[in-house]
Amino acid sequence: GPRAVPLPQVVTGRIDSIVSGDVFRIGLHTIRLYGIASPLIDQNCIDQNGHSYECGYIAARMLRDFVSGDEVSCRIMNINAKQELMAACSVGTFDIGAALVEEGWAIALPAVTPIYIPYQAKAQQAKSGLWSGQFQMPWEWQAEQQQIQQQKAKIKVPKLPSPQSKKKKSIFDVF
């Protein structure tokens, strides 16, 4: 079978591209922030006034603004089924996951690690970011979108009978 490639313990560098609030690329590595979850890039949430807004896009922009071309250092924890490196990443002394959770643009995943719980408590108290309104957990939103797509795929467009031609037959008609 394929040889297991040893995981790098640390990946450092500037972020080349941002996939979503918690996923980005450094060189050939796709890195997913460990212990947190951001809304998916095309996810919508509800603000405090009951209006829909592009929370996934804003979360990704918050990540971009936070790292803004700085050197990022990622400590690799493990690798997931999608071959993404799960990592705790920082800019200088600032943990990126903690910053996103504290600003309310990512949620803590206590089943993965308890370290981000206090940051989330702060965000919830301050009604920051996602906590200012309503939102679905990213995996719930994703499941719902997939369901919607499946429903759409099931809808059959009825075939209408073609209108009967009223014109007189011509010598060119094939009988």
PDB file of C-alpha atoms in Angstrom:
ATOM      1  CA  GLY A   1       0.000   0.000   0.000  1.00  0.00           C
ATOM      2  CA  PRO A   2       1.005   3.681   0.003  1.00  0.00           C
ATOM      3  CA  ARG A   3       3.703   4.569   2.496  1.00  0.00           C
ATOM      4  CA  ALA A   4       2.485   6.672   5.400  1.00  0.00           C
ATOM      5  CA  VAL A   5       4.044  10.107   4.994  1.00  0.00           C
ATOM      6  CA  PRO A   6       5.294  11.367   8.360  1.00  0.00           C
ATOM      7  CA  LEU A   7       3.325  14.420   9.470  1.00  0.00           C
ATOM      8  CA  PRO A   8       5.272  17.630   9.744  1.00  0.00           C
ATOM      9  CA  GLN A   9       5.208  18.747  13.377  1.00  0.00           C
ATOM     10  CA  VAL A  10       5.177  22.424  12.530  1.00  0.00           C
ATOM     11  CA  VAL A  11       4.277  24.289   9.361  1.00  0.00           C
ATOM     12  CA  THR A  12       5.252  27.936   9.125  1.00  0.00           C
ATOM     13  CA  GLY A  13       4.836  30.512   6.434  1.00  0.00           C
ATOM     14  CA  ARG A  14       2.520  33.095   5.000  1.00  0.00           C
ATOM     15  CA  ILE A  15      -1.014  32.055   4.139  1.00  0.00           C
ATOM     16  CA  ASP A  16      -1.365  31.636   0.375  1.00  0.00           C
ATOM     17  CA  SER A  17      -5.137  31.316   0.252  1.00  0.00           C
ATOM     18  CA  ILE A  18      -8.079  31.298   2.625  1.00  0.00           C
ATOM     19  CA  VAL A  19     -10.759  28.661   2.085  1.00  0.00           C
ATOM     20  CA  SER A  20     -13.025  29.675   4.985  1.00  0.00           C
ATOM     21  CA  GLY A  21     -12.804  31.114   8.493  1.00  0.00           C
ATOM     22  CA  ASP A  22     -11.010  28.017   9.778  1.00  0.00           C
ATOM     23  CA  VAL A  23      -9.289  26.574   6.676  1.00  0.00           C
ATOM     24  CA  PHE A  24      -6.370  27.993   4.707  1.00  0.00           C
ATOM     25  CA  ARG A  25      -3.376  26.951   2.659  1.00  0.00           C
ATOM     26  CA  ILE A  26       0.302  27.453   3.330  1.00  0.00           C
ATOM     27  CA  GLY A  27       2.257  26.172   0.348  1.00  0.00           C
ATOM     28  CA  LEU A  28       0.952  22.698  -0.486  1.00  0.00           C
ATOM     29  CA  HIS A  29      -0.576  22.204   2.966  1.00  0.00           C
ATOM     30  CA  THR A  30      -4.277  22.671   3.644  1.00  0.00           C
ATOM     31  CA  ILE A  31      -4.651  23.532   7.309  1.00  0.00           C
ATOM     32  CA  ARG A  32      -7.816  23.390   9.392  1.00  0.00           C
ATOM     33  CA  LEU A  33      -7.735  25.151  12.753  1.00  0.00           C
ATOM     34  CA  TYR A  34      -7.875  22.595  15.542  1.00  0.00           C
ATOM     35  CA  GLY A  35     -10.652  22.687  18.134  1.00  0.00           C
ATOM     36  CA  ILE A  36     -12.819  25.330  16.464  1.00  0.00           C
ATOM     37  CA  ALA A  37     -15.363  25.580  13.654  1.00  0.00           C
ATOM     38  CA  SER A  38     -16.227  28.599  11.532  1.00  0.00           C
ATOM     39  CA  PRO A  39     -19.276  28.937   9.321  1.00  0.00           C
ATOM     40  CA  LEU A  40     -18.756  27.571   5.804  1.00  0.00           C
ATOM     41  CA  ILE A  41     -17.712  30.159   3.216  1.00  0.00           C
ATOM     42  CA  ASP A  42     -21.170  30.369   1.606  1.00  0.00           C
ATOM     43  CA  GLN A  43     -23.121  30.018   4.867  1.00  0.00           C
ATOM     44  CA  ASN A  44     -25.710  32.603   5.861  1.00  0.00           C
ATOM     45  CA  CYS A  45     -26.693  33.547   9.405  1.00  0.00           C
ATOM     46  CA  ILE A  46     -29.338  35.807  10.934  1.00  0.00           C
ATOM     47  CA  ASP A  47     -28.290  39.127  12.505  1.00  0.00           C
ATOM     48  CA  GLN A  48     -29.810  40.796  15.583  1.00  0.00           C
ATOM     49  CA  ASN A  49     -32.464  42.444  13.367  1.00  0.00           C
ATOM     50  CA  GLY A  50     -33.576  39.146  11.857  1.00  0.00           C
ATOM     51  CA  HIS A  51     -31.864  39.742   8.519  1.00  0.00           C
ATOM     52  CA  SER A  52     -29.778  37.164   6.686  1.00  0.00           C
ATOM     53  CA  TYR A  53     -26.088  37.995   6.238  1.00  0.00           C
ATOM     54  CA  GLU A  54     -23.018  36.251   4.820  1.00  0.00           C
ATOM     55  CA  CYS A  55     -21.457  35.092   8.068  1.00  0.00           C
ATOM     56  CA  GLY A  56     -19.162  32.576   6.344  1.00  0.00           C
ATOM     57  CA  TYR A  57     -17.650  35.265   4.160  1.00  0.00           C
ATOM     58  CA  ILE A  58     -17.215  37.606   7.134  1.00  0.00           C
ATOM     59  CA  ALA A  59     -15.503  34.859   9.176  1.00  0.00           C
ATOM     60  CA  ALA A  60     -13.045  34.274   6.323  1.00  0.00           C
ATOM     61  CA  ARG A  61     -12.398  38.022   6.110  1.00  0.00           C
ATOM     62  CA  MET A  62     -11.792  38.167   9.875  1.00  0.00           C
ATOM     63  CA  LEU A  63      -9.172  35.438   9.495  1.00  0.00           C
ATOM     64  CA  ARG A  64      -7.576  37.337   6.609  1.00  0.00           C
ATOM     65  CA  ASP A  65      -7.514  40.595   8.573  1.00  0.00           C
ATOM     66  CA  PHE A  66      -6.089  38.857  11.635  1.00  0.00           C
ATOM     67  CA  VAL A  67      -3.176  37.226   9.798  1.00  0.00           C
ATOM     68  CA  SER A  68      -2.799  40.033   7.194  1.00  0.00           C
ATOM     69  CA  GLY A  69       0.346  38.730   5.497  1.00  0.00           C
ATOM     70  CA  ASP A  70       2.135  37.811   8.722  1.00  0.00           C
ATOM     71  CA  GLU A  71       4.157  34.659   9.248  1.00  0.00           C
ATOM     72  CA  VAL A  72       1.883  31.978  10.679  1.00  0.00           C
ATOM     73  CA  SER A  73       3.159  29.111  12.794  1.00  0.00           C
ATOM     74  CA  CYS A  74       1.038  25.945  12.966  1.00  0.00           C
ATOM     75  CA  ARG A  75       1.542  23.079  15.383  1.00  0.00           C
ATOM     76  CA  ILE A  76       0.135  19.973  13.662  1.00  0.00           C
ATOM     77  CA  MET A  77      -2.124  17.820  15.878  1.00  0.00           C
ATOM     78  CA  ASN A  78      -3.334  15.250  13.342  1.00  0.00           C
ATOM     79  CA  ILE A  79      -4.640  14.807   9.815  1.00  0.00           C
ATOM     80  CA  ASN A  80      -8.292  14.307   8.886  1.00  0.00           C
ATOM     81  CA  ALA A  81      -9.964  12.177   6.205  1.00  0.00           C
ATOM     82  CA  LYS A  82      -9.794  15.086   3.727  1.00  0.00           C
ATOM     83  CA  GLN A  83      -5.997  15.188   4.155  1.00  0.00           C
ATOM     84  CA  GLU A  84      -6.236  18.535   5.958  1.00  0.00           C
ATOM     85  CA  LEU A  85      -3.686  19.155   8.685  1.00  0.00           C
ATOM     86  CA  MET A  86      -5.487  19.867  11.953  1.00  0.00           C
ATOM     87  CA  ALA A  87      -3.367  22.487  13.662  1.00  0.00           C
ATOM     88  CA  ALA A  88      -3.184  25.064  16.427  1.00  0.00           C
ATOM     89  CA  CYS A  89      -1.853  28.140  14.653  1.00  0.00           C
ATOM     90  CA  SER A  90      -0.544  31.445  15.873  1.00  0.00           C
ATOM     91  CA  VAL A  91       0.686  34.798  14.652  1.00  0.00           C
ATOM     92  CA  GLY A  92       3.431  35.830  17.035  1.00  0.00           C
ATOM     93  CA  THR A  93       2.023  35.097  20.497  1.00  0.00           C
ATOM     94  CA  PHE A  94      -1.633  35.210  19.375  1.00  0.00           C
ATOM     95  CA  ASP A  95      -3.500  31.953  18.895  1.00  0.00           C
ATOM     96  CA  ILE A  96      -5.626  32.376  15.750  1.00  0.00           C
ATOM     97  CA  GLY A  97      -8.329  29.982  16.950  1.00  0.00           C
ATOM     98  CA  ALA A  98      -8.659  31.861  20.240  1.00  0.00           C
ATOM     99  CA  ALA A  99      -8.885  35.186  18.401  1.00  0.00           C
ATOM    100  CA  LEU A 100     -11.640  33.952  16.051  1.00  0.00           C
ATOM    101  CA  VAL A 101     -13.640  32.383  18.891  1.00  0.00           C
ATOM    102  CA  GLU A 102     -13.273  35.461  21.105  1.00  0.00           C
ATOM    103  CA  GLU A 103     -14.486  37.708  18.262  1.00  0.00           C
ATOM    104  CA  GLY A 104     -17.444  35.376  17.772  1.00  0.00           C
ATOM    105  CA  TRP A 105     -16.577  34.198  14.243  1.00  0.00           C
ATOM    106  CA  ALA A 106     -15.828  30.608  15.228  1.00  0.00           C
ATOM    107  CA  ILE A 107     -17.225  28.263  17.825  1.00  0.00           C
ATOM    108  CA  ALA A 108     -15.286  26.155  20.297  1.00  0.00           C
ATOM    109  CA  LEU A 109     -15.422  22.387  19.857  1.00  0.00           C
ATOM    110  CA  PRO A 110     -15.168  21.159  23.474  1.00  0.00           C
ATOM    111  CA  ALA A 111     -15.256  17.511  22.354  1.00  0.00           C
ATOM    112  CA  VAL A 112     -11.941  18.179  20.578  1.00  0.00           C
ATOM    113  CA  THR A 113     -10.318  20.440  23.184  1.00  0.00           C
ATOM    114  CA  PRO A 114     -11.546  22.537  26.131  1.00  0.00           C
ATOM    115  CA  ILE A 115      -9.027  25.341  25.593  1.00  0.00           C
ATOM    116  CA  TYR A 116     -11.346  27.615  23.580  1.00  0.00           C
ATOM    117  CA  ILE A 117     -14.361  27.408  25.934  1.00  0.00           C
ATOM    118  CA  PRO A 118     -13.460  30.553  27.963  1.00  0.00           C
ATOM    119  CA  TYR A 119     -13.019  32.582  24.756  1.00  0.00           C
ATOM    120  CA  GLN A 120     -16.449  31.489  23.587  1.00  0.00           C
ATOM    121  CA  ALA A 121     -17.987  32.435  26.955  1.00  0.00           C
ATOM    122  CA  LYS A 122     -16.600  35.973  26.417  1.00  0.00           C
ATOM    123  CA  ALA A 123     -18.031  36.165  22.902  1.00  0.00           C
ATOM    124  CA  GLN A 124     -21.446  34.924  24.043  1.00  0.00           C
ATOM    125  CA  GLN A 125     -21.572  37.426  26.908  1.00  0.00           C
ATOM    126  CA  ALA A 126     -20.602  40.286  24.595  1.00  0.00           C
ATOM    127  CA  LYS A 127     -22.945  39.013  21.831  1.00  0.00           C
ATOM    128  CA  SER A 128     -20.006  39.262  19.426  1.00  0.00           C
ATOM    129  CA  GLY A 129     -20.064  38.050  15.837  1.00  0.00           C
ATOM    130  CA  LEU A 130     -22.283  35.015  15.333  1.00  0.00           C
ATOM    131  CA  TRP A 131     -23.645  35.378  18.878  1.00  0.00           C
ATOM    132  CA  SER A 132     -25.321  38.702  18.016  1.00  0.00           C
ATOM    133  CA  GLY A 133     -28.043  36.789  16.168  1.00  0.00           C
ATOM    134  CA  GLN A 134     -28.829  33.228  15.168  1.00  0.00           C
ATOM    135  CA  PHE A 135     -26.757  30.683  13.318  1.00  0.00           C
ATOM    136  CA  GLN A 136     -26.608  26.984  12.590  1.00  0.00           C
ATOM    137  CA  MET A 137     -23.629  24.852  13.404  1.00  0.00           C
ATOM    138  CA  PRO A 138     -21.604  24.568  10.164  1.00  0.00           C
ATOM    139  CA  TRP A 139     -22.197  20.803   9.889  1.00  0.00           C
ATOM    140  CA  GLU A 140     -25.984  21.280  10.354  1.00  0.00           C
ATOM    141  CA  TRP A 141     -26.023  23.999   7.715  1.00  0.00           C
ATOM    142  CA  GLN A 142     -24.034  21.806   5.332  1.00  0.00           C
ATOM    143  CA  ALA A 143     -26.343  18.808   5.871  1.00  0.00           C
ATOM    144  CA  GLU A 144     -29.371  21.029   5.244  1.00  0.00           C
ATOM    145  CA  GLN A 145     -27.879  22.445   2.024  1.00  0.00           C
ATOM    146  CA  GLN A 146     -27.174  18.913   0.778  1.00  0.00           C
ATOM    147  CA  GLN A 147     -30.764  17.953   1.566  1.00  0.00           C
ATOM    148  CA  ILE A 148     -32.061  20.974  -0.357  1.00  0.00           C
ATOM    149  CA  GLN A 149     -29.905  20.007  -3.349  1.00  0.00           C
ATOM    150  CA  GLN A 150     -31.222  16.434  -3.213  1.00  0.00           C
ATOM    151  CA  GLN A 151     -34.816  17.693  -3.030  1.00  0.00           C
ATOM    152  CA  LYS A 152     -34.185  19.937  -6.044  1.00  0.00           C
ATOM    153  CA  ALA A 153     -32.744  16.992  -7.965  1.00  0.00           C
ATOM    154  CA  LYS A 154     -35.903  14.972  -7.281  1.00  0.00           C
ATOM    155  CA  ILE A 155     -38.295  17.535  -8.757  1.00  0.00           C
ATOM    156  CA  LYS A 156     -39.392  16.355 -12.189  1.00  0.00           C
ATOM    157  CA  VAL A 157     -40.292  19.027 -14.696  1.00  0.00           C
ATOM    158  CA  PRO A 158     -43.494  17.827 -16.373  1.00  0.00           C
ATOM    159  CA  LYS A 159     -43.154  17.297 -20.110  1.00  0.00           C
ATOM    160  CA  LEU A 160     -45.845  19.294 -21.869  1.00  0.00           C
ATOM    161  CA  PRO A 161     -47.318  17.888 -25.043  1.00  0.00           C
ATOM    162  CA  SER A 162     -45.957  19.811 -27.992  1.00  0.00           C
ATOM    163  CA  PRO A 163     -48.585  22.086 -29.545  1.00  0.00           C
ATOM    164  CA  GLN A 164     -50.297  20.475 -32.524  1.00  0.00           C
ATOM    165  CA  SER A 165     -49.189  22.219 -35.682  1.00  0.00           C
ATOM    166  CA  LYS A 166     -52.071  24.003 -37.340  1.00  0.00           C
ATOM    167  CA  LYS A 167     -50.375  24.655 -40.663  1.00  0.00           C
ATOM    168  CA  LYS A 168     -51.523  22.839 -43.800  1.00  0.00           C
ATOM    169  CA  LYS A 169     -49.349  19.972 -44.827  1.00  0.00           C
ATOM    170  CA  SER A 170     -46.858  20.854 -47.513  1.00  0.00           C
ATOM    171  CA  ILE A 171     -45.180  18.674 -50.069  1.00  0.00           C
ATOM    172  CA  PHE A 172     -42.034  18.774 -47.915  1.00  0.00           C
ATOM    173  CA  ASP A 173     -43.663  16.982 -45.001  1.00  0.00           C
ATOM    174  CA  VAL A 174     -42.451  13.439 -44.583  1.00  0.00           C
ATOM    175  CA  PHE A 175     -45.335  10.993 -44.146  1.00  0.00           C
TER     176      PHE A 175
END
